[in-house]
C-alpha atoms as a printed R data frame, in Angstrom:
    type eleno elety resid chain resno      x      y       z
1   ATOM     1    CA   MET     A     1  0.318 -0.002  -0.011
2   ATOM     2    CA   LEU     A     2  1.443  3.316  -1.178
3   ATOM     3    CA   THR     A     3  0.114  7.250   0.465
4   ATOM     4    CA   VAL     A     4  1.924  9.721  -0.922
5   ATOM     5    CA   GLU     A     5  1.247 13.455   0.953
6   ATOM     6    CA   THR     A     6  2.184 16.646  -0.571
7   ATOM     7    CA   ARG     A     7  3.495 20.114   1.197
8   ATOM     8    CA   HIS     A     8  4.259 22.935  -0.346
9   ATOM     9    CA   ALA     A     9  5.789 25.263   0.173
10  ATOM    10    CA   VAL     A    10  5.685 27.911   2.822
11  ATOM    11    CA   SER     A    11  6.449 31.900   3.606
12  ATOM    12    CA   GLN     A    12  7.931 33.542   5.702
13  ATOM    13    CA   ALA     A    13  5.718 36.161   5.973
14  ATOM    14    CA   GLU     A    14  2.147 33.564   6.493
15  ATOM    15    CA   THR     A    15  4.303 30.368   9.120
16  ATOM    16    CA   LYS     A    16  3.988 33.718  11.245
17  ATOM    17    CA   THR     A    17  1.018 33.628  11.391
18  ATOM    18    CA   LEU     A    18 -0.023 30.552  12.103
19  ATOM    19    CA   ASP     A    19 -0.631 28.777  15.103
20  ATOM    20    CA   THR     A    20  0.930 25.040  16.811
21  ATOM    21    CA   GLU     A    21 -1.307 23.191  14.212
22  ATOM    22    CA   GLY     A    22 -1.010 24.826  11.830
23  ATOM    23    CA   LEU     A    23  2.656 24.675  11.974
24  ATOM    24    CA   ARG     A    24  2.768 21.548  12.436
25  ATOM    25    CA   ARG     A    25 -0.164 20.733   9.002
26  ATOM    26    CA   ALA     A    26  2.275 22.335   7.166
27  ATOM    27    CA   PHE     A    27  5.956 20.946   8.358
28  ATOM    28    CA   HIS     A    28  6.209 18.036  10.679
29  ATOM    29    CA   ALA     A    29  5.193 14.240  10.071
30  ATOM    30    CA   GLY     A    30  4.323 12.156  11.465
31  ATOM    31    CA   GLY     A    31  2.416  8.091  11.270
32  ATOM    32    CA   MET     A    32  4.959  7.232   8.711
33  ATOM    33    CA   PHE     A    33  6.736  4.095   9.268
34  ATOM    34    CA   GLN     A    34  2.690  2.243   9.829
35  ATOM    35    CA   PRO     A    35  3.517 -2.129   9.060
36  ATOM    36    CA   GLY     A    36  2.777 -3.083   5.941
37  ATOM    37    CA   GLU     A    37  2.914 -0.305   3.675
38  ATOM    38    CA   ILE     A    38  5.181  1.992   2.327
39  ATOM    39    CA   ARG     A    39  3.908  6.632   3.162
40  ATOM    40    CA   LEU     A    40  5.853  9.737   1.626
41  ATOM    41    CA   VAL     A    41  5.624 13.424   2.262
42  ATOM    42    CA   TYR     A    42  6.232 14.901  -1.036
43  ATOM    43    CA   SER     A    43  8.095 18.227  -0.214
44  ATOM    44    CA   HIS     A    44  7.527 21.411  -2.539
45  ATOM    45    CA   TYR     A    45 10.630 22.710  -0.928
46  ATOM    46    CA   ASP     A    46 13.731 21.457  -3.830
47  ATOM    47    CA   ARG     A    47 10.654 18.169  -4.342
48  ATOM    48    CA   MET     A    48 11.959 16.371  -1.239
49  ATOM    49    CA   ILE     A    49 10.440 13.142  -0.635
50  ATOM    50    CA   MET     A    50 10.487 11.732   2.359
51  ATOM    51    CA   GLY     A    51  8.408  8.249   4.517
52  ATOM    52    CA   GLY     A    52  8.911  5.915   5.841
53  ATOM    53    CA   ALA     A    53  9.167  1.617   4.927
54  ATOM    54    CA   VAL     A    54  7.091 -1.261   6.916
55  ATOM    55    CA   PRO     A    55  7.356 -4.144   5.749
56  ATOM    56    CA   ASN     A    56  6.773 -6.003   8.286
57  ATOM    57    CA   GLY     A    57  6.409 -9.500   6.725
58  ATOM    58    CA   LYS     A    58  5.550 -8.826   3.107
59  ATOM    59    CA   ALA     A    59  7.109 -7.191   0.606
60  ATOM    60    CA   LEU     A    60  6.094 -3.782  -0.409
61  ATOM    61    CA   VAL     A    61  7.835 -2.857  -4.138
62  ATOM    62    CA   LEU     A    62  8.158  1.264  -4.471
63  ATOM    63    CA   ASP     A    63  8.106  1.985  -7.959
64  ATOM    64    CA   HIS     A    64  4.514  4.337  -9.875
65  ATOM    65    CA   VAL     A    65  4.429  7.057  -7.656
66  ATOM    66    CA   LYS     A    66  2.333 10.010  -9.315
67  ATOM    67    CA   GLU     A    67  3.302 13.224  -7.347
68  ATOM    68    CA   CYS     A    68  7.353 12.705  -9.401
69  ATOM    69    CA   GLY     A    69  5.269 12.974 -13.114
70  ATOM    70    CA   THR     A    70  7.480  9.886 -14.350
71  ATOM    71    CA   ALA     A    71  6.364  5.980 -15.256
72  ATOM    72    CA   SER     A    72  9.201  5.219 -11.786
73  ATOM    73    CA   ILE     A    73  9.674  7.417  -9.173
74  ATOM    74    CA   LEU     A    74 14.013  6.738  -9.417
75  ATOM    75    CA   ASP     A    75 13.044  7.852 -13.776
76  ATOM    76    CA   ARG     A    76 14.527 10.326 -12.925
77  ATOM    77    CA   ARG     A    77 15.183 11.354  -9.305
78  ATOM    78    CA   GLU     A    78 18.011  9.312  -7.138
79  ATOM    79    CA   LEU     A    79 17.235  8.002  -3.516
80  ATOM    80    CA   GLY     A    80 18.616  7.273  -0.245
81  ATOM    81    CA   VAL     A    81 17.510  4.177   2.207
82  ATOM    82    CA   VAL     A    82 18.089  4.367   5.884
83  ATOM    83    CA   ASN     A    83 17.858  1.453   7.858
84  ATOM    84    CA   ILE     A    84 15.903  2.130  11.022
85  ATOM    85    CA   GLY     A    85 14.770 -1.596  12.804
86  ATOM    86    CA   GLY     A    86 16.069 -4.693  12.304
87  ATOM    87    CA   SER     A    87 17.643 -6.899   9.926
88  ATOM    88    CA   GLY     A    88 16.020 -6.019   6.480
89  ATOM    89    CA   ARG     A    89 16.653 -6.087   2.551
90  ATOM    90    CA   VAL     A    90 16.843 -3.803   0.199
91  ATOM    91    CA   SER     A    91 16.177 -4.615  -3.303
92  ATOM    92    CA   ALA     A    92 16.835 -2.423  -6.838
93  ATOM    93    CA   ALA     A    93 17.731 -2.776 -10.318
94  ATOM    94    CA   GLY     A    94 19.332 -6.610  -9.738
95  ATOM    95    CA   THR     A    95 20.581 -6.857  -7.310
96  ATOM    96    CA   ASP     A    96 19.587 -7.547  -2.958
97  ATOM    97    CA   TYR     A    97 21.830 -5.252  -0.547
98  ATOM    98    CA   ALA     A    98 21.063 -6.868   3.194
99  ATOM    99    CA   MET     A    99 21.456 -4.171   5.041
100 ATOM   100    CA   GLU     A   100 21.434 -3.612   9.663
101 ATOM   101    CA   LYS     A   101 20.056 -0.940  11.498
102 ATOM   102    CA   GLY     A   102 22.034  2.170  10.712
103 ATOM   103    CA   ASP     A   103 23.271  0.703   7.376
104 ATOM   104    CA   VAL     A   104 22.911  3.641   3.773
105 ATOM   105    CA   LEU     A   105 21.637  2.591   0.519
106 ATOM   106    CA   TYR     A   106 21.863  5.159  -2.117
107 ATOM   107    CA   LEU     A   107 20.230  4.682  -5.296
108 ATOM   108    CA   PRO     A   108 21.175  6.363  -8.724
109 ATOM   109    CA   MET     A   109 18.872  7.130 -11.419
110 ATOM   110    CA   GLY     A   110 17.914  4.231 -12.867
111 ATOM   111    CA   ALA     A   111 18.180  1.658 -10.475
112 ATOM   112    CA   GLY     A   112 14.143  0.993 -11.229
113 ATOM   113    CA   PRO     A   113 11.369 -0.120  -9.240
114 ATOM   114    CA   VAL     A   114 12.622 -1.160  -5.363
115 ATOM   115    CA   THR     A   115 11.825 -3.482  -2.515
116 ATOM   116    CA   PHE     A   116 11.307 -3.763   0.344
117 ATOM   117    CA   ALA     A   117 11.543 -6.838   2.611
118 ATOM   118    CA   GLY     A   118 13.103 -8.484   6.413
119 ATOM   119    CA   ASP     A   119 12.114 -6.682   9.841
120 ATOM   120    CA   GLY     A   120 14.275 -3.416   8.411
121 ATOM   121    CA   ARG     A   121 11.871  0.307   9.136
122 ATOM   122    CA   PHE     A   122 13.553  1.826   6.445
123 ATOM   123    CA   TYR     A   123 13.207  5.721   5.123
124 ATOM   124    CA   ILE     A   124 13.308  6.553   2.809
125 ATOM   125    CA   LEU     A   125 14.834  9.709   1.569
126 ATOM   126    CA   SER     A   126 14.710 11.150  -2.699
127 ATOM   127    CA   ALA     A   127 15.767 14.405  -4.418
128 ATOM   128    CA   PRO     A   128 15.627 14.376  -8.357
129 ATOM   129    CA   ALA     A   129 18.947 13.730 -10.461
130 ATOM   130    CA   HIS     A   130 20.725 14.447 -13.409
131 ATOM   131    CA   LYS     A   131 22.243 11.933 -14.433
132 ATOM   132    CA   ALA     A   132 22.727  8.480 -13.031
133 ATOM   133    CA   LEU     A   133 25.797  7.096 -10.973
134 ATOM   134    CA   GLU     A   134 26.910  3.846  -8.740
135 ATOM   135    CA   ALA     A   135 24.769  2.426  -6.473
136 ATOM   136    CA   ARG     A   136 26.589  1.933  -2.701
137 ATOM   137    CA   LEU     A   137 25.913  0.827  -0.230
138 ATOM   138    CA   ILE     A   138 27.478  2.513   2.774
139 ATOM   139    CA   ARG     A   139 27.885  0.562   6.733
140 ATOM   140    CA   ILE     A   140 28.845  2.424   9.974
141 ATOM   141    CA   GLU     A   141 32.288  1.393   9.191
142 ATOM   142    CA   ASP     A   142 32.272  3.478   6.185
143 ATOM   143    CA   ALA     A   143 30.413  6.558   7.125
144 ATOM   144    CA   LYS     A   144 32.730  9.033   7.822
145 ATOM   145    CA   SER     A   145 32.288 10.516  11.161
146 ATOM   146    CA   PHE     A   146 34.241 12.885  13.618
147 ATOM   147    CA   ARG     A   147 33.283 13.778  17.358
148 ATOM   148    CA   THR     A   148 32.277 17.336  18.331
149 ATOM   149    CA   GLY     A   149 30.769 18.872  21.513
150 ATOM   150    CA   SER     A   150 31.069 18.995  24.433
151 ATOM   151    CA   ALA     A   151 29.342 17.047  28.047
152 ATOM   152    CA   GLU     A   152 29.671 20.921  29.468
153 ATOM   153    CA   THR     A   153 27.378 22.754  26.449
154 ATOM   154    CA   ALA     A   154 24.682 19.269  26.747
155 ATOM   155    CA   ASN     A   155 25.964 18.950  22.866
156 ATOM   156    CA   ASP     A   156 28.755 16.161  23.189
157 ATOM   157    CA   ARG     A   157 27.231 13.573  20.028
158 ATOM   158    CA   THR     A   158 29.460 11.877  17.052
159 ATOM   159    CA   ILE     A   159 28.378 12.746  13.404
160 ATOM   160    CA   PHE     A   160 28.124 10.015  10.797
161 ATOM   161    CA   GLN     A   161 28.274 11.651   6.954
162 ATOM   162    CA   PHE     A   162 27.053  8.534   4.252
163 ATOM   163    CA   ILE     A   163 25.881 10.346   0.741
164 ATOM   164    CA   HIS     A   164 28.100 13.080   1.135
165 ATOM   165    CA   PRO     A   165 30.464 14.350  -1.272
166 ATOM   166    CA   GLU     A   166 33.393 13.297   1.586
167 ATOM   167    CA   VAL     A   167 32.423  9.244   1.592
168 ATOM   168    CA   MET     A   168 29.965  8.878  -2.170
169 ATOM   169    CA   GLN     A   169 29.229 11.004  -4.764
170 ATOM   170    CA   SER     A   170 25.614 11.757  -5.159
171 ATOM   171    CA   CYS     A   171 23.112 14.416  -7.319
172 ATOM   172    CA   GLN     A   172 22.324 17.347  -5.020
173 ATOM   173    CA   LEU     A   173 20.724 14.611  -1.960
174 ATOM   174    CA   VAL     A   174 23.885 15.031   0.776
175 ATOM   175    CA   VAL     A   175 22.296 12.219   3.806
176 ATOM   176    CA   GLY     A   176 24.123 11.440   7.418
177 ATOM   177    CA   TYR     A   177 22.577 11.119  10.628
178 ATOM   178    CA   THR     A   178 23.474 12.198  14.621
179 ATOM   179    CA   GLN     A   179 23.996 10.019  18.023
180 ATOM   180    CA   PHE     A   180 24.636 11.888  21.746
181 ATOM   181    CA   HIS     A   181 26.595 10.335  24.326
182 ATOM   182    CA   GLY     A   182 25.197 10.318  27.627
183 ATOM   183    CA   GLY     A   183 23.437 13.523  28.745
184 ATOM   184    CA   SER     A   184 23.864 15.653  25.940
185 ATOM   185    CA   VAL     A   185 20.520 16.156  23.851
186 ATOM   186    CA   TRP     A   186 21.093 19.779  22.186
187 ATOM   187    CA   ASN     A   187 22.134 20.166  18.624
188 ATOM   188    CA   THR     A   188 22.485 22.290  16.101
189 ATOM   189    CA   MET     A   189 23.550 24.701  17.806
190 ATOM   190    CA   PRO     A   190 23.928 27.224  17.778
191 ATOM   191    CA   ALA     A   191 21.684 27.994  15.013
192 ATOM   192    CA   HIS     A   192 23.115 28.370  11.380
193 ATOM   193    CA   LEU     A   193 20.937 28.729   8.088
194 ATOM   194    CA   HIS     A   194 22.370 27.482   3.935
195 ATOM   195    CA   ASP     A   195 19.476 29.543   2.232
196 ATOM   196    CA   ARG     A   196 20.430 27.066  -0.805
197 ATOM   197    CA   ARG     A   197 19.215 24.160   0.333
198 ATOM   198    CA   MET     A   198 16.101 22.783   2.895
199 ATOM   199    CA   GLU     A   199 16.883 20.389   4.762
200 ATOM   200    CA   ALA     A   200 14.429 17.595   6.478
201 ATOM   201    CA   TYR     A   201 15.036 15.850  10.253
202 ATOM   202    CA   LEU     A   202 14.088 12.498  11.011
203 ATOM   203    CA   TYR     A   203 13.608 11.490  15.203
204 ATOM   204    CA   PHE     A   204 14.183  8.032  16.253
205 ATOM   205    CA   ASP     A   205 15.519  6.073  19.072
206 ATOM   206    CA   MET     A   206 14.220  8.023  21.408
207 ATOM   207    CA   PRO     A   207 11.450  5.779  23.928
208 ATOM   208    CA   GLU     A   208  7.859  6.407  24.357
209 ATOM   209    CA   ASP     A   209  7.646  9.359  26.930
210 ATOM   210    CA   ARG     A   210 10.820 11.371  24.877
211 ATOM   211    CA   ARG     A   211 10.535 14.741  23.480
212 ATOM   212    CA   VAL     A   212 12.481 16.648  21.076
213 ATOM   213    CA   PHE     A   213 11.162 19.853  21.456
214 ATOM   214    CA   HIS     A   214 12.712 21.090  17.453
215 ATOM   215    CA   PHE     A   215 13.105 24.793  16.730
216 ATOM   216    CA   MET     A   216 12.685 26.558  13.589
217 ATOM   217    CA   GLY     A   217 11.424 29.916  11.878
218 ATOM   218    CA   GLU     A   218 13.904 32.564  11.301
219 ATOM   219    CA   PRO     A   219 16.573 33.911  13.984
220 ATOM   220    CA   GLN     A   220 13.914 36.440  15.064
221 ATOM   221    CA   GLU     A   221 10.426 34.766  14.944
222 ATOM   222    CA   THR     A   222 11.989 31.349  16.276
223 ATOM   223    CA   ARG     A   223  8.789 28.550  16.920
224 ATOM   224    CA   HIS     A   224  9.080 24.956  17.675
225 ATOM   225    CA   LEU     A   225  7.219 22.131  17.318
226 ATOM   226    CA   VAL     A   226  7.856 19.110  19.890
227 ATOM   227    CA   MET     A   227  8.667 15.685  18.160
228 ATOM   228    CA   ALA     A   228  8.142 12.311  19.105
229 ATOM   229    CA   ASN     A   229 10.445  9.026  18.098
230 ATOM   230    CA   GLU     A   230 10.295  8.428  14.631
231 ATOM   231    CA   GLU     A   231  8.555 11.652  13.778
232 ATOM   232    CA   ALA     A   232  9.919 14.099  11.279
233 ATOM   233    CA   VAL     A   233 10.542 17.900  10.097
234 ATOM   234    CA   LEU     A   234 10.782 19.919   6.907
235 ATOM   235    CA   SER     A   235 13.001 22.458   7.207
236 ATOM   236    CA   PRO     A   236 12.782 25.410   4.299
237 ATOM   237    CA   PRO     A   237 15.900 27.189   2.807
238 ATOM   238    CA   TRP     A   238 15.007 30.469   4.842
239 ATOM   239    CA   SER     A   239 14.742 28.981   8.844
240 ATOM   240    CA   ILE     A   240 16.764 28.003  10.956
241 ATOM   241    CA   HIS     A   241 16.991 23.321  12.319
242 ATOM   242    CA   CYS     A   242 18.144 22.737  15.571
243 ATOM   243    CA   GLY     A   243 16.379 21.444  19.102
244 ATOM   244    CA   ALA     A   244 16.756 19.795  22.514
245 ATOM   245    CA   GLY     A   245 15.547 16.581  23.331
246 ATOM   246    CA   THR     A   246 14.375 15.370  26.769
247 ATOM   247    CA   GLY     A   247 17.105 12.741  27.447
248 ATOM   248    CA   SER     A   248 19.979 11.103  24.223
249 ATOM   249    CA   TYR     A   249 17.736 10.590  20.717
250 ATOM   250    CA   THR     A   250 19.699  9.519  17.391
251 ATOM   251    CA   PHE     A   251 17.891 12.457  14.429
252 ATOM   252    CA   VAL     A   252 19.240 11.806  10.728
253 ATOM   253    CA   TRP     A   253 19.469 14.692   8.121
254 ATOM   254    CA   ALA     A   254 19.265 15.011   4.766
255 ATOM   255    CA   MET     A   255 19.515 18.374   2.382
256 ATOM   256    CA   ALA     A   256 19.020 19.236  -1.029
257 ATOM   257    CA   GLY     A   257 19.846 21.663  -3.019
258 ATOM   258    CA   ASP     A   258 21.603 24.097  -5.198
259 ATOM   259    CA   ASN     A   259 24.439 21.828  -3.742
260 ATOM   260    CA   VAL     A   260 26.425 19.367  -1.817
261 ATOM   261    CA   ASP     A   261 28.585 21.242   0.501
262 ATOM   262    CA   TYR     A   262 28.032 20.110   3.996
263 ATOM   263    CA   ARG     A   263 30.043 23.809   5.071
264 ATOM   264    CA   ASP     A   264 27.244 26.210   3.369
265 ATOM   265    CA   VAL     A   265 25.722 27.662   5.983
266 ATOM   266    CA   GLU     A   266 25.314 30.827   7.849
267 ATOM   267    CA   VAL     A   267 25.965 30.385  11.076
268 ATOM   268    CA   VAL     A   268 23.117 32.303  13.420
269 ATOM   269    CA   PRO     A   269 24.898 34.069  16.093
270 ATOM   270    CA   MET     A   270 23.357 33.328  19.839
271 ATOM   271    CA   GLY     A   271 22.674 36.853  20.764
272 ATOM   272    CA   ALA     A   272 20.405 37.164  17.503
273 ATOM   273    CA   LEU     A   273 17.912 34.614  17.947
274 ATOM   274    CA   ARG     A   274 15.028 35.800  19.925
């Protein structure tokens, strides 16, 4: 079963007028990981697609998505898959990829239908592509990683870069995830902007009663969304994106836009936030 929800772009001026429910309708995405289903969110921010596939004992095939306007989703797109669950398998273009929790798979334009199977909980990310590249399965030991932050500032964390120029080539999709160490809860602070790229966050590895307060909006007009486990947020190019949790968690970050330069950001001074 395939379900697709479309999210249109929302301006800074409109965002200032939204109440909590309005903000959640525009930027929050929950319920993507349903047993036996593929659920996608088609965003008008750089045409990013995010979603979940949970085979739950039967194979699920991702192929035609009406919103893409092509016969098959990868006819003019590239796709990243992050397994946030148990052992699973993803198949495309005649190749099977066995994926454990934490593995990331890149599938290029032209790879055809994608089949999900096993006990995985697959987080799907896709952006338009301009050429066919090499498919690649990237395990956590093959990712580029670095530890940053400190316990004193509650942001001691390790950043793992998977679909990233220093690991592999993609057209515009950049994907990785960040894991926090005990006692640390703050992500992406000081906050920053990157007007040339949108971003999406998926928060996971959280107990049922844990929450992350995700901050968004213009630096002088901040808003927040309360995020539960396996919920995602769309971050427009004009918005900050940072957060703090009630305990440690992991989040997948994904970007699409004009470039793949991870360092192309404008840091927002703490004193500028309102």
